[in-house]
Coordinates of C-alpha atoms and ligand atoms in Angstrom, one line a residue:
M296 CA 0.0 0.0 0.0
K297 CA 1.3 3.5 -0.9
T298 CA 0.8 5.9 2.0
R299 CA -0.2 9.3 0.7
I300 CA 0.8 12.5 2.5
F301 CA -1.8 15.3 2.6
H302 CA -0.7 18.9 2.9
P303 CA -3.9 20.6 3.8
E304 CA -2.4 24.1 3.7
R305 CA -1.7 23.9 0.0
E306 CA -4.1 21.1 -1.3
K307 CA -7.6 22.5 -1.4
D308 CA -9.3 19.0 -1.6
A309 CA -7.2 17.5 1.2
V310 CA -10.0 17.6 3.8
A311 CA -12.6 16.1 1.5
E312 CA -10.2 13.4 0.3
A313 CA -9.0 12.5 3.8
A314 CA -12.6 12.3 5.0
A315 CA -13.4 9.9 2.2
I316 CA -10.6 7.6 3.3
L317 CA -12.3 7.4 6.8
R318 CA -15.8 7.0 5.3
N319 CA -14.5 4.1 3.1
G320 CA -13.1 2.2 6.0
G321 CA -9.4 3.2 5.4
L322 CA -6.7 4.2 7.9
L323 CA -5.6 7.8 8.2
G324 CA -2.9 9.5 10.2
I325 CA -4.4 12.6 11.8
P326 CA -2.6 15.6 13.5
T327 CA -3.9 16.7 16.9
E328 CA -2.6 19.2 19.4
T329 CA -1.3 16.3 21.5
V330 CA 0.3 13.6 19.3
Y331 CA -0.5 12.2 15.8
G332 CA -3.3 9.6 15.8
L333 CA -4.0 6.6 13.7
G334 CA -7.7 7.1 12.7
A335 CA -10.5 5.0 11.3
D336 CA -14.3 5.1 11.4
A337 CA -15.0 4.1 15.0
L338 CA -18.3 2.5 14.1
N339 CA -16.8 0.3 11.4
E340 CA -15.5 -2.9 13.0
T341 CA -13.3 -4.0 10.1
A342 CA -11.6 -0.6 9.9
V343 CA -11.1 -0.7 13.6
A344 CA -9.5 -4.2 13.4
H345 CA -7.1 -2.8 10.9
I346 CA -5.9 -0.2 13.4
F347 CA -4.9 -2.9 15.8
E348 CA -3.1 -4.8 13.0
A349 CA -1.2 -1.7 11.8
K350 CA 0.0 -0.8 15.3
G351 CA 0.5 -4.4 16.5
R352 CA -1.7 -3.4 19.4
P353 CA -3.1 -5.9 21.9
Q354 CA -6.9 -6.4 21.2
D355 CA -7.9 -5.7 24.8
N356 CA -6.5 -2.1 24.7
P357 CA -9.4 0.1 23.9
L358 CA -9.4 3.1 21.5
I359 CA -10.7 6.5 22.2
I360 CA -13.1 8.2 19.8
H361 CA -12.6 11.7 18.4
V362 CA -15.6 14.0 17.8
P363 CA -15.8 17.5 16.4
D364 CA -16.6 20.4 18.7
D365 CA -20.2 19.7 19.1
K366 CA -21.5 18.5 22.5
S367 CA -24.5 16.8 20.8
W368 CA -22.0 14.0 19.7
L369 CA -21.5 13.1 23.4
A370 CA -25.2 12.0 23.8
R371 CA -25.1 10.1 20.5
Y372 CA -22.3 7.7 21.6
C373 CA -22.5 7.8 25.4
Q374 CA -25.3 7.4 28.0
D375 CA -25.8 8.5 31.6
V376 CA -23.5 11.4 30.9
P377 CA -23.1 13.3 34.3
A378 CA -23.5 17.1 34.4
E379 CA -19.8 17.4 35.3
A380 CA -18.8 15.8 32.0
Y381 CA -20.7 18.5 30.1
A382 CA -19.0 21.1 32.3
L383 CA -15.6 19.7 31.5
A384 CA -16.4 19.6 27.7
E385 CA -17.7 23.2 27.9
R386 CA -14.5 24.3 29.7
F387 CA -11.8 22.3 28.0
W388 CA -12.9 21.2 24.5
P389 CA -11.5 21.3 22.0
G390 CA -8.4 20.4 24.0
P391 CA -6.2 17.6 25.4
L392 CA -8.9 15.9 27.6
T393 CA -10.4 12.4 27.1
M394 CA -13.4 11.5 29.2
I395 CA -14.4 7.9 29.9
L396 CA -18.2 7.6 29.8
K397 CA -20.7 4.8 29.5
R398 CA -20.9 3.5 26.0
R399 CA -24.1 3.3 23.8
P400 CA -24.4 0.0 22.0
I401 CA -23.8 1.8 18.7
V402 CA -20.1 1.9 19.6
P403 CA -18.7 -1.5 18.7
L404 CA -17.0 -3.6 21.4
R405 CA -14.1 -4.0 19.1
T406 CA -13.5 -0.2 19.5
T407 CA -13.7 -0.3 23.3
G408 CA -11.7 -3.4 23.8
G409 CA -14.8 -5.2 25.1
L410 CA -15.5 -2.5 27.8
D411 CA -18.9 -1.0 28.4
T412 CA -17.3 2.4 28.6
V413 CA -15.8 4.6 25.9
G414 CA -13.2 7.3 25.9
V415 CA -14.2 10.5 24.0
R416 CA -12.3 13.6 23.1
C417 CA -12.5 16.6 20.9
P418 CA -9.0 17.4 19.6
D419 CA -7.9 21.0 19.3
H420 CA -6.8 20.9 15.6
A421 CA -8.9 22.7 13.1
V422 CA -8.0 20.5 10.1
T423 CA -8.7 17.3 12.0
R424 CA -12.0 18.6 13.3
A425 CA -13.0 19.6 9.7
I426 CA -12.1 16.1 8.5
I427 CA -14.1 14.4 11.2
A428 CA -17.1 16.7 10.6
A429 CA -16.8 16.0 6.8
A430 CA -16.6 12.2 7.4
G431 CA -19.7 12.4 9.7
V432 CA -18.5 9.6 11.9
P433 CA -16.6 9.5 15.2
V434 CA -12.9 8.6 14.6
A435 CA -11.2 6.0 16.7
A436 CA -7.6 7.0 17.0
P437 CA -4.8 5.7 19.2
S438 CA -1.5 7.4 19.0
G439 CA 0.0 6.8 15.6
N440 CA 3.1 4.8 16.7
T441 CA 3.8 1.1 16.4
S442 CA 2.8 -0.3 19.8
G443 CA 5.6 0.2 22.4
R444 CA 7.3 3.0 20.5
P445 CA 7.1 6.7 21.5
S446 CA 4.1 8.6 20.3
P447 CA 4.7 10.6 17.0
T448 CA 4.6 14.4 17.3
T449 CA 5.3 15.1 13.6
A450 CA 4.0 13.6 10.4
Q451 CA 7.6 12.4 9.7
H452 CA 7.6 10.3 13.0
M453 CA 4.3 8.8 12.0
L454 CA 5.6 7.9 8.5
E455 CA 8.6 6.2 10.1
D456 CA 6.3 3.8 11.9
M457 CA 3.4 3.5 9.4
D458 CA 4.8 3.9 5.8
G459 CA 3.1 1.4 3.5
K460 CA 0.7 0.2 6.2
I461 CA -2.0 2.9 6.0
D462 CA -3.8 4.9 3.3
G463 CA -2.6 8.4 4.2
I464 CA -1.2 10.9 6.7
V465 CA -2.4 14.4 7.1
D466 CA 0.6 16.7 7.7
G467 CA -0.6 19.3 10.2
G468 CA 2.8 20.4 11.5
P469 CA 4.4 19.5 14.8
C470 CA 2.1 18.9 17.7
A471 CA 1.6 22.0 20.0
V472 CA 1.4 20.0 23.2
G473 CA 3.5 17.0 22.6
V474 CA 2.2 14.5 25.2
E475 CA -1.2 12.7 24.9
S476 CA -4.5 13.8 26.3
T477 CA -5.3 13.6 30.0
I478 CA -7.7 10.8 30.6
I479 CA -10.4 11.1 33.3
D480 CA -12.9 8.4 34.2
M481 CA -16.2 10.1 34.7
T482 CA -18.1 6.9 35.5
V483 CA -16.9 6.8 39.1
T484 CA -17.1 9.1 42.1
P485 CA -14.9 11.0 42.6
P486 CA -13.8 11.1 39.0
R487 CA -10.4 9.4 38.6
L488 CA -7.3 10.5 36.6
L489 CA -6.2 7.5 34.6
R490 CA -3.5 9.1 32.6
P491 CA -1.8 12.5 33.1
G492 CA -1.5 14.4 29.9
G493 CA -1.7 17.8 28.2
L494 CA -4.4 19.2 30.5
P495 CA -2.9 19.6 34.0
L496 CA -4.6 17.8 37.0
E497 CA -4.9 21.2 38.7
A498 CA -7.2 22.4 35.9
L499 CA -9.5 19.4 36.4
E500 CA -9.5 19.9 40.2
A501 CA -10.5 23.5 39.7
V502 CA -13.7 22.4 38.0
L503 CA -14.4 19.1 39.8
G504 CA -13.0 19.6 43.3
T505 CA -11.6 16.2 44.3
V506 CA -10.0 14.0 41.6
A507 CA -8.6 10.6 42.5
V508 CA -5.3 9.7 40.9
D509 CA -5.0 6.1 39.7
K510 CA -2.0 4.1 41.0
A511 CA -0.7 3.4 37.5
V512 CA 0.0 7.1 37.1
T513 CA 2.8 7.3 39.6
G514 CA 4.1 3.8 40.0
K515 CA 4.6 0.4 38.6
L516 CA 1.8 -2.0 39.0
A517 CA 2.3 -5.3 40.6
E518 CA 2.5 -8.5 38.5
G519 CA -1.0 -9.3 37.3
E520 CA -2.6 -6.1 38.6
R521 CA -5.1 -4.6 36.1
P522 CA -5.0 -0.8 35.5
R523 CA -8.2 1.0 34.8
A524 CA -6.8 2.3 31.5
P525 CA -5.6 -0.9 30.0
G526 CA -2.9 0.9 28.0
M527 CA -1.2 2.0 31.2
K528 CA 0.0 -1.6 31.8
Y529 CA 2.2 -1.8 28.8
R530 CA 5.9 -0.7 28.8
H531 CA 5.4 2.2 26.5
Y532 CA 7.7 4.7 24.8
A533 CA 10.7 2.5 25.5
P534 CA 14.0 3.3 23.7
H535 CA 16.4 0.4 23.1
A536 CA 18.8 1.4 25.9
P537 CA 17.6 1.2 29.5
V538 CA 16.5 4.5 31.0
T539 CA 17.1 5.7 34.6
V540 CA 14.9 8.7 35.6
V541 CA 16.3 11.0 38.3
T542 CA 13.9 13.1 40.3
G543 CA 14.6 16.0 42.8
M544 CA 15.5 19.6 42.3
P545 CA 17.0 20.3 38.9
H546 CA 20.5 21.0 40.1
R547 CA 20.3 17.9 42.3
S548 CA 19.2 15.5 39.6
A549 CA 21.9 16.9 37.2
G550 CA 24.5 16.5 39.9
F551 CA 23.4 12.9 40.6
I552 CA 23.6 12.0 36.9
S553 CA 27.0 13.5 36.4
R554 CA 28.3 11.6 39.4
H555 CA 26.8 8.2 38.4
M556 CA 26.9 8.1 34.6
G557 CA 29.3 6.0 32.5
P558 CA 31.5 7.6 29.8
E559 CA 29.3 6.3 26.9
D560 CA 26.0 7.0 28.5
G561 CA 23.4 9.4 27.0
V562 CA 21.5 12.1 28.9
I563 CA 18.1 13.8 28.6
C564 CA 18.5 17.0 30.5
F565 CA 17.1 20.5 31.0
D566 CA 18.8 23.1 28.8
E567 CA 20.7 24.7 31.6
F568 CA 22.6 21.6 32.4
A569 CA 23.6 20.5 28.9
P570 CA 27.2 21.9 29.2
L571 CA 27.8 19.7 32.3
F572 CA 27.5 16.7 30.0
D573 CA 29.8 17.8 27.2
G574 CA 31.2 14.7 25.3
H575 CA 28.0 12.7 26.0
A576 CA 25.0 12.2 23.7
V577 CA 22.7 14.8 25.1
H578 CA 19.1 15.6 24.3
R579 CA 17.6 18.8 25.8
L580 CA 14.1 18.8 27.1
G581 CA 13.7 22.6 27.5
A582 CA 14.5 24.9 30.3
A583 CA 14.0 23.5 33.8
A584 CA 11.1 25.9 34.4
D585 CA 9.5 25.5 31.0
K586 CA 7.3 22.4 31.3
G587 CA 5.5 23.2 28.0
A588 CA 8.8 22.8 26.2
Q589 CA 9.5 19.6 28.1
A590 CA 6.2 18.1 27.0
R591 CA 6.9 19.0 23.4
H592 CA 10.3 17.4 23.5
V593 CA 9.9 14.3 25.6
F594 CA 9.0 11.8 22.9
D595 CA 11.5 13.3 20.5
A596 CA 14.2 12.8 23.1
L597 CA 13.3 9.2 23.6
R598 CA 13.0 8.5 19.9
T599 CA 16.4 10.1 19.0
F600 CA 18.3 7.8 21.3
D601 CA 17.2 4.8 19.2
A602 CA 19.5 6.1 16.5
T603 CA 22.5 5.9 18.9
D604 CA 24.1 3.0 20.6
V605 CA 24.4 4.4 24.1
P606 CA 24.4 1.7 26.8
R607 CA 22.2 3.6 29.2
I608 CA 20.1 6.8 29.2
W609 CA 19.8 9.1 32.2
A610 CA 16.8 11.5 32.3
Q611 CA 16.2 14.5 34.5
C612 CA 12.6 14.5 35.7
P613 CA 10.5 17.7 36.4
D614 CA 8.4 17.9 39.6
D615 CA 4.7 16.9 39.5
A616 CA 3.1 20.3 39.2
G617 CA 1.3 21.3 36.0
L618 CA 2.5 19.4 32.9
G619 CA 5.4 18.0 35.0
L620 CA 3.1 15.1 36.0
A621 CA 2.6 14.1 32.4
V622 CA 6.3 14.6 31.4
G623 CA 7.5 12.7 34.4
N624 CA 5.0 9.9 33.8
R625 CA 6.2 9.4 30.2
L626 CA 9.8 9.4 31.3
K627 CA 9.2 6.9 34.1
K628 CA 7.2 4.6 31.9
A629 CA 10.1 4.6 29.4
A630 CA 12.3 3.7 32.4
G631 CA 10.0 0.9 33.5
F632 CA 9.7 3.1 36.7
H633 CA 13.4 2.8 37.4
V634 CA 13.6 6.0 39.4
E635 CA 16.4 7.5 41.6
D636 CA 16.0 10.5 43.8
G637 CA 18.6 13.3 43.5
G638 CA 17.1 15.0 46.5
Q639 CA 16.2 18.4 47.6
A640 CA 18.3 21.4 48.8
L641 CA 17.5 24.6 50.5
I642 CA 18.5 27.5 48.2
V643 CA 18.4 30.9 49.9
G644 CA 19.1 34.1 48.1
I645 CA 20.8 36.7 50.4
T646 CA 20.8 40.4 49.7
G647 CA 20.8 43.7 51.5
P648 CA 22.5 47.1 51.5
T649 CA 26.2 47.6 52.2
G650 CA 27.2 47.4 55.9
A651 CA 24.1 45.5 57.1
G652 CA 25.7 42.1 57.6
K653 CA 25.2 40.1 54.5
T654 CA 28.8 38.8 54.8
S655 CA 28.1 37.3 58.2
A656 CA 24.9 35.6 56.9
L657 CA 27.0 34.0 54.1
E658 CA 29.6 32.9 56.7
A659 CA 26.7 31.2 58.5
V660 CA 25.9 29.2 55.4
R661 CA 29.6 28.0 55.2
R662 CA 29.7 27.0 58.9
L663 CA 26.5 24.9 58.3
G664 CA 28.4 23.0 55.6
G665 CA 26.6 24.8 52.8
C666 CA 27.9 26.3 49.6
V667 CA 28.0 30.0 48.9
L668 CA 27.8 31.3 45.3
D669 CA 28.7 34.9 44.8
C670 CA 26.9 36.3 41.7
D671 CA 29.5 39.0 41.3
A672 CA 32.4 36.6 41.3
V673 CA 30.5 34.2 39.0
Y674 CA 29.9 37.1 36.5
H675 CA 33.6 38.0 36.5
E676 CA 34.6 34.4 35.9
M677 CA 32.1 34.2 33.1
L678 CA 33.5 37.4 31.5
A679 CA 36.9 35.6 31.3
N680 CA 35.7 32.2 30.2
D681 CA 32.2 32.2 28.8
E682 CA 32.4 32.7 25.0
D683 CA 28.6 33.1 24.7
L684 CA 28.6 36.0 27.2
R685 CA 31.7 37.6 25.7
H686 CA 30.1 37.4 22.3
A687 CA 26.9 39.0 23.4
I688 CA 28.7 41.9 25.1
R689 CA 30.9 42.4 22.0
D690 CA 27.8 42.4 19.8
A691 CA 26.1 45.0 21.9
F692 CA 29.0 47.3 22.8
G693 CA 31.8 46.7 20.4
D694 CA 35.2 45.5 21.3
V695 CA 35.5 46.2 25.0
F696 CA 37.9 43.3 25.6
E697 CA 41.6 43.5 25.9
G698 CA 42.5 40.0 24.8
P699 CA 40.9 37.7 27.4
R700 CA 40.3 40.6 29.8
L701 CA 37.4 43.0 29.9
D702 CA 38.4 46.6 29.7
R703 CA 36.1 47.8 32.5
Q704 CA 36.7 51.4 32.0
K705 CA 35.8 51.2 28.3
L706 CA 32.6 49.3 29.1
G707 CA 31.9 51.6 32.1
N708 CA 32.2 54.7 29.9
I709 CA 29.5 53.3 27.6
V710 CA 27.0 52.1 30.2
F711 CA 27.3 54.4 33.3
Q712 CA 26.0 57.5 31.6
N713 CA 23.4 55.8 29.5
P714 CA 20.5 54.0 31.2
A715 CA 19.4 52.2 28.0
A716 CA 22.9 50.8 27.6
M717 CA 23.0 49.8 31.3
A718 CA 19.6 48.0 30.9
K719 CA 20.9 46.2 27.9
L720 CA 24.0 45.0 29.7
D721 CA 21.9 43.9 32.7
A722 CA 19.6 42.0 30.3
I723 CA 22.6 40.2 28.8
I724 CA 24.0 39.2 32.2
F725 CA 20.7 38.4 33.8
A726 CA 19.8 36.0 30.9
R727 CA 22.9 33.9 31.7
I728 CA 23.6 34.0 35.4
P729 CA 20.8 31.7 36.6
A730 CA 21.8 28.9 34.3
E731 CA 25.5 29.2 35.4
L732 CA 24.4 29.2 39.1
Q733 CA 22.3 26.0 38.5
R734 CA 25.4 24.3 37.0
R735 CA 27.6 25.3 39.9
M736 CA 24.9 24.1 42.4
A737 CA 24.8 20.8 40.6
L738 CA 28.5 20.3 40.9
S739 CA 28.6 21.4 44.6
G740 CA 26.2 18.7 45.8
A741 CA 25.5 20.8 49.0
D742 CA 22.1 20.7 50.7
L743 CA 22.2 24.3 51.7
I744 CA 23.1 26.9 49.1
G745 CA 23.4 30.6 49.8
I746 CA 23.4 32.8 46.8
D747 CA 25.0 36.2 47.3
A748 CA 23.3 38.6 45.0
I749 CA 23.1 42.3 45.2
N750 CA 20.5 42.4 42.4
L751 CA 18.7 39.3 43.7
V752 CA 15.3 40.6 42.6
E753 CA 16.1 42.2 39.2
S754 CA 18.4 39.5 38.0
G755 CA 15.8 36.7 38.3
V756 CA 18.1 34.8 40.6
G757 CA 15.5 35.1 43.3
A758 CA 13.3 32.7 41.2
L759 CA 15.8 29.9 41.9
C760 CA 15.5 30.4 45.6
R761 CA 13.1 28.9 48.1
R762 CA 13.5 31.9 50.3
T763 CA 15.0 35.3 49.8
V764 CA 16.6 37.0 52.8
A765 CA 17.4 40.7 53.1
V766 CA 19.8 41.6 55.8
L767 CA 19.0 45.1 57.0
A768 CA 20.4 47.3 59.8
P769 CA 19.9 50.8 61.1
A770 CA 21.7 53.4 59.0
E771 CA 23.9 54.6 61.9
D772 CA 25.2 51.1 62.5
R773 CA 25.9 50.7 58.8
V774 CA 27.8 54.0 58.6
R775 CA 30.0 52.9 61.6
R776 CA 30.6 49.4 60.1
I777 CA 31.7 50.5 56.7
M778 CA 33.9 53.2 58.1
A779 CA 35.7 50.5 60.1
R780 CA 35.7 47.9 57.3
D781 CA 36.8 50.1 54.4
G782 CA 38.8 52.7 56.3
I783 CA 36.7 55.6 54.8
S784 CA 35.6 59.0 56.2
E785 CA 32.2 59.4 57.8
D786 CA 31.0 61.7 55.0
Y787 CA 31.9 59.2 52.4
A788 CA 30.3 56.4 54.4
R789 CA 27.1 58.4 54.7
M790 CA 27.1 59.1 51.0
R791 CA 27.4 55.4 50.2
V792 CA 24.7 54.4 52.6
A793 CA 22.4 57.1 51.2
A794 CA 22.9 55.8 47.6
Q795 CA 21.6 52.3 48.5
K796 CA 18.1 50.9 47.9
K797 CA 15.7 51.8 50.7
D798 CA 14.6 49.2 53.3
D799 CA 11.0 49.3 51.9
Y800 CA 12.3 47.9 48.6
Y801 CA 13.6 44.8 50.4
R802 CA 10.5 44.5 52.6
E803 CA 8.4 44.4 49.4
N804 CA 10.5 42.0 47.4
C805 CA 12.1 39.5 49.9
T806 CA 10.4 36.6 51.8
D807 CA 12.5 37.1 55.0
I808 CA 13.9 40.3 56.6
W809 CA 16.7 39.8 59.2
L810 CA 17.4 43.0 61.2
N811 CA 21.0 43.0 62.4
T812 CA 21.3 44.9 65.6
S813 CA 24.1 42.6 67.0
P814 CA 27.1 44.3 68.5
S815 CA 29.5 42.0 66.7
A816 CA 29.7 40.1 63.3
E817 CA 30.3 36.9 65.2
E818 CA 27.1 37.2 67.2
F819 CA 25.1 38.0 64.0
C820 CA 26.7 35.0 62.3
R821 CA 25.4 32.7 65.1
I822 CA 21.9 34.2 64.9
A823 CA 22.0 33.7 61.1
M824 CA 22.9 30.0 61.6
E825 CA 19.9 29.6 63.9
N826 CA 17.7 31.4 61.3
F827 CA 18.8 29.1 58.5
Q828 CA 18.0 26.0 60.7
K829 CA 14.6 27.5 61.5
I830 CA 13.9 27.9 57.8
Q831 CA 14.9 24.3 57.2
E832 CA 12.5 23.2 59.8
E833 CA 9.7 25.3 58.5
I834 CA 10.2 23.8 55.0
N835 CA 10.2 20.3 56.3
H836 CA 6.8 21.0 57.8
E837 CA 5.3 22.6 54.7
Ligands
TXA1047 O1 -3.9 12.6 22.9 C1 -4.4 11.4 22.8 O2 -5.3 10.9 23.6 C2 -4.0 10.7 21.5 C3 -4.5 11.4 20.3 C4 -4.3 10.7 19.0 O3 -5.8 11.8 20.5 N1 -4.5 9.3 21.5 C5 -4.0 8.4 22.3 O4 -4.6 7.1 22.2 O5 -3.1 8.6 23.1 P1 -3.9 5.8 22.8 O6 -4.8 4.7 22.3 O7 -2.5 5.7 22.5 O8 -4.2 5.9 24.3 C6 -5.5 5.8 24.9 C7 -5.4 5.3 26.3 C8 -5.0 3.8 26.4 O9 -4.1 3.7 27.5 C9 -6.3 3.1 26.6 O10 -6.1 1.9 27.3 C10 -7.1 4.1 27.3 O11 -6.8 5.3 26.7 N2 -8.6 3.9 27.2 C11 -9.2 4.0 26.0 N3 -10.6 3.7 26.2 C12 -10.7 3.5 27.5 C13 -11.8 3.1 28.4 N4 -13.0 2.9 27.9 N5 -11.5 2.9 29.7 C14 -10.3 3.1 30.2 N6 -9.2 3.4 29.4 C15 -9.4 3.6 28.1
MG1048 MG1 -0.5 5.4 22.7

């Protein structure tokens, strides 16, 4: 069989011809916002049987049916539809949500794998909805991969698995979401999440209140245990090489992997950490904080490793919030739930005006066995070593380097008199510092990290921190301290203190304010140690 590729954006009859394939009992690859599906007329048992053959899919694994954006279709194929199901359809369709509902007899048992329920969803893809509406039948469509392979997120992926086995594939571009739909069973109370997917659990909870989470979502089922979504029992999305998933804070999982991996091993990591794994086969998932990007890349990451001969794959895993639950679930399934925990760490940002006692607070971090990262020092090391940063500065300000060294005066002359130039320099630096800090934290392995940052708030470094501490002190104390520390006159000390940000700024922007009225640095350091321990206890109880 020759598999035809449709390009609906330039072929005006594509929708009608693709719909005809469905109506005539053929098999059609369809784009959706989640992943590509392998579609056939859900009411035609022979066509449905061909889906199972083309995928090599076990017969007891039911298919979900796809409907256009018209809620009347729900009542046509399902019965006893609860009001909450209509509320979800209203709120989230078209979109990455599949609801399990009681089936009407018109839906063949072959489609539902013998179950008296059926999964229904309305995909958020205009071309596919037009094709379904034109075909006039609900379309049964599992993900368009060969059983056991990662789900396809481009027409090309789908062609790799299905070329010659199906009538056509509609090329609708890369999938916007990248992981399959969220599946919720609406036939039980409370409704039960069977598969995390493109619609976050939190969004369902906002409409339904309580949602139960099926055991198969987070862990491996025992031998012989039956999941409620039959497909969850199969080892899906498995690349050839064994996968180990590492959970924990991003810098902890990266550190864990770099300490445990072999020289030939491959890595699936967040963008920030790719430089730590130089010399290895690396696939980036997206930035640590960008779960949308991670969802779009997770299957591609697993697929690309099949073309390499790495003996083992290590994968950094996001936390469970938002799309992280779905991304983590796909990685863990690929790993057969082989999961290691890189652990947590307390990251505290420390800031405050000069003379208030920030240095003593940082000393407290060291005495507690923690690691201190000084943003200013990191920036200066990057100026000397980081080609990307040097390049960006050269691009913006011309040649301000003297060989490897920055000519500070030259750069200062450009930026100090010109607020727009200063903002540009800040933007260049602030875009790079957090990633560099993440890498250094990964290498340190410490469970307490103190980040010394004057521009904690503006630089975005605060976003890496669980708590942000501002050390403040009365102006008179600060004048006295910096006179003693820097050997300067009282007038000059007063001028420097007056030029600093006001206390209110810190009160508005930091989570913790420590007022230093201690007579000695040593005493304040001891107080700071106690404060860090209190924060640790508070976090353990959260
Ligand atoms: O995003 C998606 O849902 C994609 C696109 C193509 O729409 N489709 C998809 O289908 O992921 P599939 O077949 O790969 O996954 C459907 C899952 C399977 O785990 C299946 O066991 C489960 O849904 N399922 C289908 N009908 C069910 C039912 N009546 N009760 C419980 N689970 C069901
Ligand atoms: Mg699938």
